Amino acid sequence: MAFKTDIEIAREAKKKPIQEIGAKLGIGPEDLVPYGHDKAKVSAEFIKAQAGKQDGKLILVTAINPTPAGEGKTTTTVGLGDGLNAIGKKAAICIREASLGPCFGMKGGAAGGGYAQVIPMEDMNLHFTGDFHAITSAHNLLSAMIDNHIYWGNDLRIDNRRVVWKRVLDMNDRALRDVVTSLGGVPNGFPRQAGFDITVASEVMAILCLSNDLADLQERLGNIIIGYTRDRAPITCRDIKADGAMTVLLKDAMQPNLVQTLENNPAFVHGGPFANIAHGCNSVVATKTALKLADYVVTEAGFGADLGAEKFMNIKCRKAGLAPSAIVIVATIRAMKMNGGVAKADLGEENVQAVIDGCPNLGRHIENIKSFGVPAVVAINHFHGDTEAEIKACQDYVESLGSEAILCKHWADGSKGTEALATRVAEIADSGMAQFQTLYPDDMPLMQKIETIAKRIYRADEVLADKKIRDQLKQWEEAGFGNLPVCMAKTQYSFSTDPNLRGAPDGHSVPVREVRLSAGAGFVVVVCGEIMTMPGLPRVPSAEQIMLNDEGLIEGLF
Amino acid sequence: MAFKTDIEIAREAKKKPIQEIGAKLGIGPEDLVPYGHDKAKVSAEFIKAQAGKQDGKLILVTAINPTPAGEGKTTTTVGLGDGLNAIGKKAAICIREASLGPCFGMKGGAAGGGYAQVIPMEDMNLHFTGDFHAITSAHNLLSAMIDNHIYWGNDLRIDNRRVVWKRVLDMNDRALRDVVTSLGGVPNGFPRQAGFDITVASEVMAILCLSNDLADLQERLGNIIIGYTRDRAPITCRDIKADGAMTVLLKDAMQPNLVQTLENNPAFVHGGPFANIAHGCNSVVATKTALKLADYVVTEAGFGADLGAEKFMNIKCRKAGLAPSAIVIVATIRAMKMNGGVAKADLGEENVQAVIDGCPNLGRHIENIKSFGVPAVVAINHFHGDTEAEIKACQDYVESLGSEAILCKHWADGSKGTEALATRVAEIADSGMAQFQTLYPDDMPLMQKIETIAKRIYRADEVLADKKIRDQLKQWEEAGFGNLPVCMAKTQYSFSTDPNLRGAPDGHSVPVREVRLSAGAGFVVVVCGEIMTMPGLPRVPSAEQIMLNDEGLIEGLF
């Protein structure tokens, strides 16, 4: 059986002009700022005018811990959005933008798959509407102004060794991780150790995604701590006077992008913060706008539910005043089998026992989600080759926990494959069953917040943090940052901090290696393991195969 | 008398939808790729379809050597375009895009002034349609792939010390001029000396502006020399296999941008290569497209005529097969007075003798332009405060050379102020008087090309170049690059290489400090003096004053 590739399917799509997609949500052509014929930004004025309207229901799509088998979270988000529209509901989806850098490394593609995709796929994997370029510019303007301030006399007395604000590029470039800048003598400034992160790791990205409007954006940008004096007093972006110009650079980028699914349903694609050192969700502005315009809004969060859903609720929902009405946990039979100990090469063979052995990972996520007071339903994202017995084993397991697992075939069938899921999700959302609550209150001490997540979500016995880290947290509390939520950065492959520990481990320890204050974004990053903020290219980068073919079409990007 | 500022005038403009502007040139809405309601790219398909059409007349606007008094070349380009339309001609203008970096340093504004402006001004000074961001990405992808190649084993045997391809950012950031990259140990690669240029100095920018189409673009990108082996054998971008992916990144950027003047006439704004280490003209694609669609196309070249017009003709016209039908040399009474020895502070006082004393600078440019076989007319860009006697002195001088100088008041009056100029320029262009020829043939040796320009344009007695430079030029000739034109990089403030030597000096020497091969762009850069390829920010960068005001309008950018 020969399958069409994602890009073949995407190119066969009957795209509608973006104005028709906007019209489905009541956005007139004058309120859409077009970027080509198939992409548009929704104007800030229009968004402002929606303020008084009733909100739709928010549905989060999350997943089990990712495995190399793939789970299809974005694909299911798109499929569910199409499914809701297919059963007559007014629904929109909200997903993240793709980073340009990784497209030239391993693979592109952050727009779903099969018959559950968002288009135009090529643009979304390249420059799209320029948001990430604007973030890169805003970030690097601040960087340039910091070194410029030091160059011209350093009135703020910034300690050259304590500048924590790096530069960014939307590129996988390991050579830029650690650099020394300002070499070459007097005209080039004072040499110092510096470095580059990839743009999605920029605090500016996290800020853009958490800001309600341009005034909020500027306030948060101003709060960024760029470094310290010799006496360790913080210096902010506002001290450098960069916040105004950065806001100007981000003015257009703050407006959410509207595109469409293969089935011509509206999709907001906006923002893309890292899911480790940031919260990994699309923008608050896009989500809130979608909620004003649609009755159901389907969105997703990065990585598995232990990281993505936890941050979605404890950071994004808390900060933006949002509350999900239903949560979908995506699982695949293949991933269950890998959690049950099967190697990737052997996934083709039926193995019911492995499914059963792997299910506790899913069970743990269901339990965790319920602890937020939100009803959860499992979507089994069907793969060619899943057997009926395997599917039944998974469904029985979920039922034994008092939940339900619905088989979905959106990859092969589009919205027809998710009608059952959509129907059930709409019922749950409409039922008012959800009693959303965050996991911890704002005023809980920072260390206790970390422990709460580690024990209640990761099921660890203890958090290991040395005195230096505990002192740092206390210092931030004294400086007035104690009410911030924590943003956990750990491996996405396990509930624990050991990526090889699949299933549903407990009794483990969570070692905290480092804590970082993102005073602009408004969270404290808790680093529990290696995190990479500037990726490298592989031995044979996919860029070598990316080119225009004779018909002018892009080859090799997907 | 209180004048309105440029931005006040721009904001009062009655902008038309970009589709109406396209319609004036016969471009249908389906062939315009919109970016907002007031900017669009002209689709590559449409451009291809115009191939068989007759070309309009090309008119170059150039200027005397710039002085701190300002000469208003872009303003006059816009004013002449509007003037031609006002007298019933079908005219379009072609100018360069502005660089983002300098906007946050000293000042923005590369879109004309007064009542001769191109709009939307804010967008043009910020991200516009993302072309420069695409160039930055394409350039830096190649940079990342070079270090990545070395990291994974260096099969091409690139000499780590002889990598000549830097990185770029569209930012004034002196700290990045000289850096050491790949510090931090094994996972980050092999440390080496490196650096960043500003994006407009990228060879990718020059290539984009000289390429006829995407195939030509990819070919030229492939030809870029990124460094050398230990044996000094060149390594190209094609060897690194980056040319395909770079072309994909530049696919949209290759399509010219269409905007409008304050008088709703079509303006192509596309590309913006440095006028020192590159040729300083807008893109060949934009110029050629405009020539297919309009009867008269008014364009400009960077700096004064000794640099800008020389390169326009010897590089752009030669390479693209273009020939100007008329050339306008912009002069101002104030600049004549400065050339005549008046200090900037004293420009307000009438000083006819200083005008007369300064006129030889203008006279030299007129003579030079005529040596290309193209008829020249002088446009006196009127400033409030110029006296009738001063204007007459300048006009008399120009007449004494057998040319004419026409007073233009487009800054204050828009197209009404350039009707006389437009009428005369159209007459000249239509007359077929122009017998365009380049200054030197392709097959002249490189050193002789340099001498030809130095002696015939700069009126120097000699070119000083040491053996190393002469050997380098010979070596390139042997390697097959002898047929390339030369791209002179010297001060724009004087015919000589001494920026303080105003007027019309002769008998001076032109010292060549360095030569660089831009094998992709297709020229040899001849550096005669300090050239800055990464600017710095001033003590008080204008970024500190740039912000959104309470109405959401941008303040401080202009």
mmCIF file of N, CA, C and O in Angstrom, chain B residues 140-180:
data_model
loop_
_atom_site.group_PDB
_atom_site.id
_atom_site.type_symbol
_atom_site.label_atom_id
_atom_site.label_comp_id
_atom_site.label_asym_id
_atom_site.label_seq_id
_atom_site.Cartn_x
_atom_site.Cartn_y
_atom_site.Cartn_z
ATOM 1 N N ASN B 140 23.613 33.260 6.780
ATOM 2 C CA ASN B 140 24.044 32.571 7.995
ATOM 3 C C ASN B 140 23.875 31.059 7.909
ATOM 4 O O ASN B 140 24.539 30.320 8.634
ATOM 5 N N LEU B 141 22.966 30.605 7.035
ATOM 6 C CA LEU B 141 22.876 29.159 6.811
ATOM 7 C C LEU B 141 24.191 28.661 6.230
ATOM 8 O O LEU B 141 24.735 27.638 6.666
ATOM 9 N N LEU B 142 24.706 29.393 5.253
ATOM 10 C CA LEU B 142 26.004 29.004 4.673
ATOM 11 C C LEU B 142 27.096 29.020 5.750
ATOM 12 O O LEU B 142 27.899 28.075 5.846
ATOM 13 N N SER B 143 27.092 30.049 6.585
ATOM 14 C CA SER B 143 28.096 30.131 7.663
ATOM 15 C C SER B 143 28.014 28.903 8.569
ATOM 16 O O SER B 143 29.038 28.305 8.912
ATOM 17 N N ALA B 144 26.797 28.561 8.964
ATOM 18 C CA ALA B 144 26.619 27.420 9.868
ATOM 19 C C ALA B 144 27.070 26.128 9.195
ATOM 20 O O ALA B 144 27.677 25.255 9.824
ATOM 21 N N MET B 145 26.782 26.012 7.890
ATOM 22 C CA MET B 145 27.143 24.778 7.177
ATOM 23 C C MET B 145 28.666 24.656 6.998
ATOM 24 O O MET B 145 29.199 23.545 6.941
ATOM 25 N N ILE B 146 29.350 25.779 6.916
ATOM 26 C CA ILE B 146 30.816 25.737 6.804
ATOM 27 C C ILE B 146 31.414 25.183 8.105
ATOM 28 O O ILE B 146 32.184 24.218 8.087
ATOM 29 N N ASP B 147 31.035 25.769 9.235
ATOM 30 C CA ASP B 147 31.584 25.287 10.503
ATOM 31 C C ASP B 147 31.132 23.857 10.781
ATOM 32 O O ASP B 147 31.870 23.082 11.378
ATOM 33 N N ASN B 148 29.918 23.547 10.352
ATOM 34 C CA ASN B 148 29.419 22.183 10.533
ATOM 35 C C ASN B 148 30.233 21.178 9.701
ATOM 36 O O ASN B 148 30.527 20.068 10.153
ATOM 37 N N HIS B 149 30.593 21.593 8.508
ATOM 38 C CA HIS B 149 31.424 20.726 7.662
ATOM 39 C C HIS B 149 32.779 20.454 8.333
ATOM 40 O O HIS B 149 33.250 19.314 8.370
ATOM 41 N N ILE B 150 33.366 21.505 8.870
ATOM 42 C CA ILE B 150 34.661 21.348 9.547
ATOM 43 C C ILE B 150 34.490 20.448 10.777
ATOM 44 O O ILE B 150 35.289 19.537 11.019
ATOM 45 N N TYR B 151 33.409 20.665 11.505
ATOM 46 C CA TYR B 151 33.139 19.901 12.729
ATOM 47 C C TYR B 151 33.065 18.400 12.469
ATOM 48 O O TYR B 151 33.594 17.591 13.219
ATOM 49 N N TRP B 152 32.417 18.022 11.376
ATOM 50 C CA TRP B 152 32.168 16.603 11.103
ATOM 51 C C TRP B 152 33.290 15.934 10.317
ATOM 52 O O TRP B 152 33.089 14.873 9.732
ATOM 53 N N GLY B 153 34.446 16.545 10.244
ATOM 54 C CA GLY B 153 35.575 15.837 9.640
ATOM 55 C C GLY B 153 36.304 16.597 8.558
ATOM 56 O O GLY B 153 37.384 16.214 8.153
ATOM 57 N N ASN B 154 35.678 17.673 8.043
ATOM 58 C CA ASN B 154 36.343 18.562 7.093
ATOM 59 C C ASN B 154 36.871 17.836 5.856
ATOM 60 O O ASN B 154 38.048 17.968 5.500
ATOM 61 N N ASP B 155 35.992 17.110 5.188
ATOM 62 C CA ASP B 155 36.365 16.388 3.965
ATOM 63 C C ASP B 155 36.925 17.318 2.890
ATOM 64 O O ASP B 155 37.739 16.909 2.070
ATOM 65 N N LEU B 156 36.476 18.562 2.882
ATOM 66 C CA LEU B 156 36.939 19.493 1.845
ATOM 67 C C LEU B 156 38.290 20.112 2.216
ATOM 68 O O LEU B 156 38.842 20.878 1.439
ATOM 69 N N ARG B 157 38.782 19.806 3.394
ATOM 70 C CA ARG B 157 40.083 20.306 3.861
ATOM 71 C C ARG B 157 40.156 21.837 3.874
ATOM 72 O O ARG B 157 41.154 22.444 3.464
ATOM 73 N N ILE B 158 39.084 22.441 4.357
ATOM 74 C CA ILE B 158 39.053 23.902 4.513
ATOM 75 C C ILE B 158 40.086 24.299 5.565
ATOM 76 O O ILE B 158 40.151 23.700 6.636
ATOM 77 N N ASP B 159 40.900 25.284 5.248
ATOM 78 C CA ASP B 159 41.844 25.816 6.233
ATOM 79 C C ASP B 159 41.076 26.729 7.183
ATOM 80 O O ASP B 159 40.557 27.775 6.777
ATOM 81 N N ASN B 160 41.002 26.299 8.422
ATOM 82 C CA ASN B 160 40.269 27.000 9.467
ATOM 83 C C ASN B 160 40.657 28.485 9.558
ATOM 84 O O ASN B 160 39.856 29.331 9.946
ATOM 85 N N ARG B 161 41.884 28.820 9.163
ATOM 86 C CA ARG B 161 42.369 30.200 9.235
ATOM 87 C C ARG B 161 42.000 30.990 7.997
ATOM 88 O O ARG B 161 42.188 32.201 7.928
ATOM 89 N N ARG B 162 41.540 30.289 6.976
ATOM 90 C CA ARG B 162 41.300 30.949 5.686
ATOM 91 C C ARG B 162 39.822 30.942 5.287
ATOM 92 O O ARG B 162 39.487 30.974 4.106
ATOM 93 N N VAL B 163 38.945 30.847 6.281
ATOM 94 C CA VAL B 163 37.513 30.989 5.990
ATOM 95 C C VAL B 163 37.245 32.484 5.814
ATOM 96 O O VAL B 163 37.487 33.267 6.731
ATOM 97 N N VAL B 164 36.792 32.898 4.636
ATOM 98 C CA VAL B 164 36.555 34.324 4.394
ATOM 99 C C VAL B 164 35.079 34.705 4.522
ATOM 100 O O VAL B 164 34.722 35.882 4.477
ATOM 101 N N TRP B 165 34.217 33.698 4.647
ATOM 102 C CA TRP B 165 32.775 33.958 4.753
ATOM 103 C C TRP B 165 32.414 34.234 6.203
ATOM 104 O O TRP B 165 32.553 33.361 7.053
ATOM 105 N N LYS B 166 31.955 35.455 6.483
ATOM 106 C CA LYS B 166 31.585 35.805 7.847
ATOM 107 C C LYS B 166 30.103 35.513 8.083
ATOM 108 O O LYS B 166 29.454 34.869 7.279
ATOM 109 N N ARG B 167 29.596 35.964 9.189
ATOM 110 C CA ARG B 167 28.160 35.934 9.437
ATOM 111 C C ARG B 167 27.626 37.362 9.311
ATOM 112 O O ARG B 167 28.409 38.309 9.256
ATOM 113 N N VAL B 168 26.294 37.524 9.245
ATOM 114 C CA VAL B 168 25.709 38.871 9.156
ATOM 115 C C VAL B 168 24.520 39.030 10.099
ATOM 116 O O VAL B 168 23.852 38.049 10.448
ATOM 117 N N LEU B 169 24.290 40.249 10.493
ATOM 118 C CA LEU B 169 23.066 40.640 11.199
ATOM 119 C C LEU B 169 22.662 42.007 10.666
ATOM 120 O O LEU B 169 23.517 42.830 10.352
ATOM 121 N N ASP B 170 21.347 42.255 10.585
ATOM 122 C CA ASP B 170 20.886 43.573 10.155
ATOM 123 C C ASP B 170 20.769 44.457 11.401
ATOM 124 O O ASP B 170 19.668 44.783 11.861
ATOM 125 N N MET B 171 21.924 44.815 11.930
ATOM 126 C CA MET B 171 22.003 45.491 13.232
ATOM 127 C C MET B 171 23.344 46.213 13.284
ATOM 128 O O MET B 171 24.325 45.695 12.759
ATOM 129 N N ASN B 172 23.363 47.394 13.880
ATOM 130 C CA ASN B 172 24.651 48.069 14.126
ATOM 131 C C ASN B 172 25.213 47.534 15.431
ATOM 132 O O ASN B 172 24.731 47.876 16.500
ATOM 133 N N ASP B 173 26.218 46.696 15.362
ATOM 134 C CA ASP B 173 26.687 46.009 16.568
ATOM 135 C C ASP B 173 28.192 45.794 16.492
ATOM 136 O O ASP B 173 28.675 44.749 16.058
ATOM 137 N N ARG B 174 28.930 46.801 16.953
ATOM 138 C CA ARG B 174 30.388 46.752 16.824
ATOM 139 C C ARG B 174 31.006 45.586 17.575
ATOM 140 O O ARG B 174 32.097 45.139 17.213
ATOM 141 N N ALA B 175 30.326 45.091 18.601
ATOM 142 C CA ALA B 175 30.877 43.990 19.401
ATOM 143 C C ALA B 175 31.055 42.721 18.566
ATOM 144 O O ALA B 175 31.800 41.821 18.950
ATOM 145 N N LEU B 176 30.356 42.666 17.431
ATOM 146 C CA LEU B 176 30.410 41.448 16.610
ATOM 147 C C LEU B 176 31.416 41.545 15.463
ATOM 148 O O LEU B 176 31.586 40.576 14.717
ATOM 149 N N ARG B 177 32.093 42.670 15.338
ATOM 150 C CA ARG B 177 33.038 42.816 14.217
ATOM 151 C C ARG B 177 34.115 41.748 14.233
ATOM 152 O O ARG B 177 34.404 41.130 13.216
ATOM 153 N N ASP B 178 34.719 41.577 15.391
ATOM 154 C CA ASP B 178 35.779 40.584 15.543
ATOM 155 C C ASP B 178 35.452 39.686 16.711
ATOM 156 O O ASP B 178 35.385 40.159 17.848
ATOM 157 N N VAL B 179 35.237 38.414 16.428
ATOM 158 C CA VAL B 179 34.889 37.476 17.490
ATOM 159 C C VAL B 179 35.702 36.196 17.308
ATOM 160 O O VAL B 179 36.291 35.960 16.247
ATOM 161 N N VAL B 180 35.752 35.407 18.362
ATOM 162 C CA VAL B 180 36.254 34.042 18.238
ATOM 163 C C VAL B 180 35.074 33.115 18.486
ATOM 164 O O VAL B 180 34.368 33.256 19.494
#
